[in-house]
PDB file of C-alpha atoms in Angstrom:
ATOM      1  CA  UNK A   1      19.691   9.031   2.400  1.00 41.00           C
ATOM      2  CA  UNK A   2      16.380   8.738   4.352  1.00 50.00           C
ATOM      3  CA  UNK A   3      13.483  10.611   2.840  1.00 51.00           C
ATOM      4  CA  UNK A   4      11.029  12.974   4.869  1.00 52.00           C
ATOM      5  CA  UNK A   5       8.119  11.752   5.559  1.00 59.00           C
ATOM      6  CA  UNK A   6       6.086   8.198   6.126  1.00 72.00           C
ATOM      7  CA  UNK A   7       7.702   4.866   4.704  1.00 79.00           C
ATOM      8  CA  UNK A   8       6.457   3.318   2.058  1.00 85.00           C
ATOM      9  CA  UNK A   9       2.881   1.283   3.135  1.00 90.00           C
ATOM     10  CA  UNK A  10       2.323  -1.540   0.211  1.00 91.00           C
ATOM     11  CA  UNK A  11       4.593  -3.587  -2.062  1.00 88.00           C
ATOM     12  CA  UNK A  12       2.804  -3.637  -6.277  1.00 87.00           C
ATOM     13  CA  UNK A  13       3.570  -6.266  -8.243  1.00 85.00           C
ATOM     14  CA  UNK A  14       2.750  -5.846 -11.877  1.00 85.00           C
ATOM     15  CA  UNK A  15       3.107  -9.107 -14.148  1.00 81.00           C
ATOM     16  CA  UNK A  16       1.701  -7.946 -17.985  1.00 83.00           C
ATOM     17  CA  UNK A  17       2.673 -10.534 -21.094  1.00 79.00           C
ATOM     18  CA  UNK A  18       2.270 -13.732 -22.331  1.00 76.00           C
ATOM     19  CA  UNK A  19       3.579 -16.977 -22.323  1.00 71.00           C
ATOM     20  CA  UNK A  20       3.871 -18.902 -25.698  1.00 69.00           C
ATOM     21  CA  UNK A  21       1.597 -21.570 -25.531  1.00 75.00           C
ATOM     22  CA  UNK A  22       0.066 -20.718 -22.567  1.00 74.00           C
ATOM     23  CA  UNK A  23      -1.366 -17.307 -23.221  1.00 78.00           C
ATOM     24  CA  UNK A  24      -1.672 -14.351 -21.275  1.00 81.00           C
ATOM     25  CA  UNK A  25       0.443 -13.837 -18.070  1.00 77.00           C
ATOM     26  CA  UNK A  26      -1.213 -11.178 -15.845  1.00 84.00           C
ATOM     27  CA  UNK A  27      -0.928 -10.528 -12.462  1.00 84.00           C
ATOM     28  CA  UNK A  28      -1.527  -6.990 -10.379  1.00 91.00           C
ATOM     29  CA  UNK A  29      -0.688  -7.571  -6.474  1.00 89.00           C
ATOM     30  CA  UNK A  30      -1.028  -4.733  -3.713  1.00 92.00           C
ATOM     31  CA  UNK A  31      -0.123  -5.834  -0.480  1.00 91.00           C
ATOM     32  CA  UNK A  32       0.222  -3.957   2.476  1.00 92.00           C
ATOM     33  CA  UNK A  33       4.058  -3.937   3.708  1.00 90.00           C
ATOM     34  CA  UNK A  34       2.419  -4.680   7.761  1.00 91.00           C
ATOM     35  CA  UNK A  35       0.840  -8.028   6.385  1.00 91.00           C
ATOM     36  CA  UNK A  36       4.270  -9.275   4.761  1.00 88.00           C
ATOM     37  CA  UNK A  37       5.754  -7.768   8.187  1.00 88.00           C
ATOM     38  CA  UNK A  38       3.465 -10.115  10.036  1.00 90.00           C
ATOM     39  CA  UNK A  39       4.334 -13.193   8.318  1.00 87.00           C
ATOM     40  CA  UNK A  40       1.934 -13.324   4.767  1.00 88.00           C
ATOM     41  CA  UNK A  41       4.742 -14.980   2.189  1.00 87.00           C
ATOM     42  CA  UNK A  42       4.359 -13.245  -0.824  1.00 84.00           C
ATOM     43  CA  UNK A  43       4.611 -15.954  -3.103  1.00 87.00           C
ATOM     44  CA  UNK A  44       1.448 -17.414  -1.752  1.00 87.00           C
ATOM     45  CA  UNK A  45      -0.134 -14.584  -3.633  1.00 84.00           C
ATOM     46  CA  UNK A  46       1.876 -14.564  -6.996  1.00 84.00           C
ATOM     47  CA  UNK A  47       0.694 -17.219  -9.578  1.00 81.00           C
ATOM     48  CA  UNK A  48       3.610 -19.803 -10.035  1.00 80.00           C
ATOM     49  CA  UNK A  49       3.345 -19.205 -13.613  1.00 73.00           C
ATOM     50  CA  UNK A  50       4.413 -15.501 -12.648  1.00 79.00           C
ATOM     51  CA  UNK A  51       6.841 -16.204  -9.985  1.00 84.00           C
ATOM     52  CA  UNK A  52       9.617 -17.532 -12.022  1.00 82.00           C
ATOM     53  CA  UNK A  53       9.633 -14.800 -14.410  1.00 78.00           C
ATOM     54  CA  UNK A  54       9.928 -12.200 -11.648  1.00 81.00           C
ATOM     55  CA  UNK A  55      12.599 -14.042  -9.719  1.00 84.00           C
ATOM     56  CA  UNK A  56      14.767 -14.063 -13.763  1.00 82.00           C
ATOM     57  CA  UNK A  57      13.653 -10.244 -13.859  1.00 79.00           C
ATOM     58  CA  UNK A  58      14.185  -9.462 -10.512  1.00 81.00           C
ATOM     59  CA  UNK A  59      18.059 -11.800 -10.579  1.00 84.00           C
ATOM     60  CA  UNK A  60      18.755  -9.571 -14.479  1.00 81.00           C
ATOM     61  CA  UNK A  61      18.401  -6.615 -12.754  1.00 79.00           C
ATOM     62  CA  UNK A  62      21.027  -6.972  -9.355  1.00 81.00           C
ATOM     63  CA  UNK A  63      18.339  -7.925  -6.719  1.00 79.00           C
ATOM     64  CA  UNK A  64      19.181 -10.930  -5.453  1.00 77.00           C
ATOM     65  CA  UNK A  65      15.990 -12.089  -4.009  1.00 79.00           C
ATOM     66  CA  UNK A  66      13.934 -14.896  -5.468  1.00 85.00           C
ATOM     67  CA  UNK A  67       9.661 -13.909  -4.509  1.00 86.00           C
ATOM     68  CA  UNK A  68      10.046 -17.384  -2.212  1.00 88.00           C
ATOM     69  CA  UNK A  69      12.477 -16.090  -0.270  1.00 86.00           C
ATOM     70  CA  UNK A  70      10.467 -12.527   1.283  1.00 85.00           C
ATOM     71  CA  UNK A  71      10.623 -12.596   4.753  1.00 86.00           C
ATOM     72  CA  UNK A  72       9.679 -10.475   7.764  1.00 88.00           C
ATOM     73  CA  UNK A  73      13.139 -10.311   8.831  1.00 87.00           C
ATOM     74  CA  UNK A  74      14.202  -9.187   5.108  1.00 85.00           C
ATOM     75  CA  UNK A  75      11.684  -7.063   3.514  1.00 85.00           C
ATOM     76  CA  UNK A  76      12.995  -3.430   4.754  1.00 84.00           C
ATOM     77  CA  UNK A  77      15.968  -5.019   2.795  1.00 82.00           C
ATOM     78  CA  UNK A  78      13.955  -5.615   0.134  1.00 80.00           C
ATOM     79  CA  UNK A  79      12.349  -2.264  -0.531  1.00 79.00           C
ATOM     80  CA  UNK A  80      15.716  -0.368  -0.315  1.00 77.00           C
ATOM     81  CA  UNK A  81      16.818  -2.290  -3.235  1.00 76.00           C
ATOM     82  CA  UNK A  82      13.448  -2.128  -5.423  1.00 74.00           C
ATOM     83  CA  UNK A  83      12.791   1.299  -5.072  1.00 67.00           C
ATOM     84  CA  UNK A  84      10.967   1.867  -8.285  1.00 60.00           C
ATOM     85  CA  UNK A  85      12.220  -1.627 -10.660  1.00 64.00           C
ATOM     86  CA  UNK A  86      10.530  -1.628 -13.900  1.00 63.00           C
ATOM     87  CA  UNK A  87      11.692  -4.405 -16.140  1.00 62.00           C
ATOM     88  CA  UNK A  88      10.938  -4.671 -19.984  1.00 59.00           C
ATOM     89  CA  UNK A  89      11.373  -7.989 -21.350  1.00 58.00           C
ATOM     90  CA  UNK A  90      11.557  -8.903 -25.500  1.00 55.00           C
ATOM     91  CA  UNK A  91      12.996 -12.148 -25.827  1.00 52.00           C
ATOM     92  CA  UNK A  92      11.704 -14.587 -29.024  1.00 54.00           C
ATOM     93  CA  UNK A  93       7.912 -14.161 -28.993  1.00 56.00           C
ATOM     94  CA  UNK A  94       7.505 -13.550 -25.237  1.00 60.00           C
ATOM     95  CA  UNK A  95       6.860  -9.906 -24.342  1.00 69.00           C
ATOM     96  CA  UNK A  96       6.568  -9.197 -20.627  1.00 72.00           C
ATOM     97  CA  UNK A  97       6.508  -6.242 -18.979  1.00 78.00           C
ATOM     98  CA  UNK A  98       6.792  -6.336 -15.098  1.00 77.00           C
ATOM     99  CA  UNK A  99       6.740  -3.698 -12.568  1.00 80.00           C
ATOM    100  CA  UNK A 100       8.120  -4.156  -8.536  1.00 80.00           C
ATOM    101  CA  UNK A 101       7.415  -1.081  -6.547  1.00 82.00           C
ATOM    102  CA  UNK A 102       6.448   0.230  -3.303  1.00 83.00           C
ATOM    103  CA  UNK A 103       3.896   3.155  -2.417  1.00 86.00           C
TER     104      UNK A 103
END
C-alpha cells in the first residue's frame, strides 16, 4: 500500500565487519536515489571487497539483485523490496553486520 507523503530520497548502505586475513570491512554509502535514477551504478561506489558480501546477504535474504546489477530502469523495484533489510552475519570468525535502507 502506498504511504502518504514524499518517496524515499537516498539509498544507505552500511558494510560493518571484518574479513579474516584482511581486516576490517567498512563501508557507509548515502546516495541520492535521483543520481542512481540518472545513471550513477552503484557498485562504482561500493568497495569490491564489500560488494560480494552484500550481493550473499542481499541473495540470503529473498532479494534477488546482485549491487552490479542496479539500474535506472530497476531501482523503484529495488526499494520496494529493501524497505528496511538489516542482515546479521556470524559465520566461523567473520562477523558482519550490514544494513540496506532507504530514507
Amino acid at each position: 500500500s502506498p504511504v502518504a507523503g514524499p518517496g524515499p530520497k537516498y539509498l544507505r548502505v552500511i558494510v560493518d565487519g571484518t574479513e579474516p586475513g584482511k581486516g576490517p570491512v567498512k563501508v557507509n554509502v548515502r546516495v541520492p536515489l535521483q543520481l542512481l535514477r540518472a545513471g550513477v551504478k552503484l557498485a562504482s561506489l561500493i568497495p569490491a571487497s564489500a560488494q560480494e558480501k552484500l550481493n550473499q546477504e542481499l541473495r540470503r535474504n529473498g532479494v534477488a539483485f546482485a549491487i552490479s546489477q542496479v539500474k535506472p530502469e530497476n531501482i523503484d523495484e529495488l526499494i520496494r523490496e529493501l524497505h528496511d533489510l538489516t542482515i546479521d552475519v556470524d559465520h566461523q570468525n567473520d562477523q558482519v553486520k550490514v544494513r540496506i535502507f532507504t530514507e
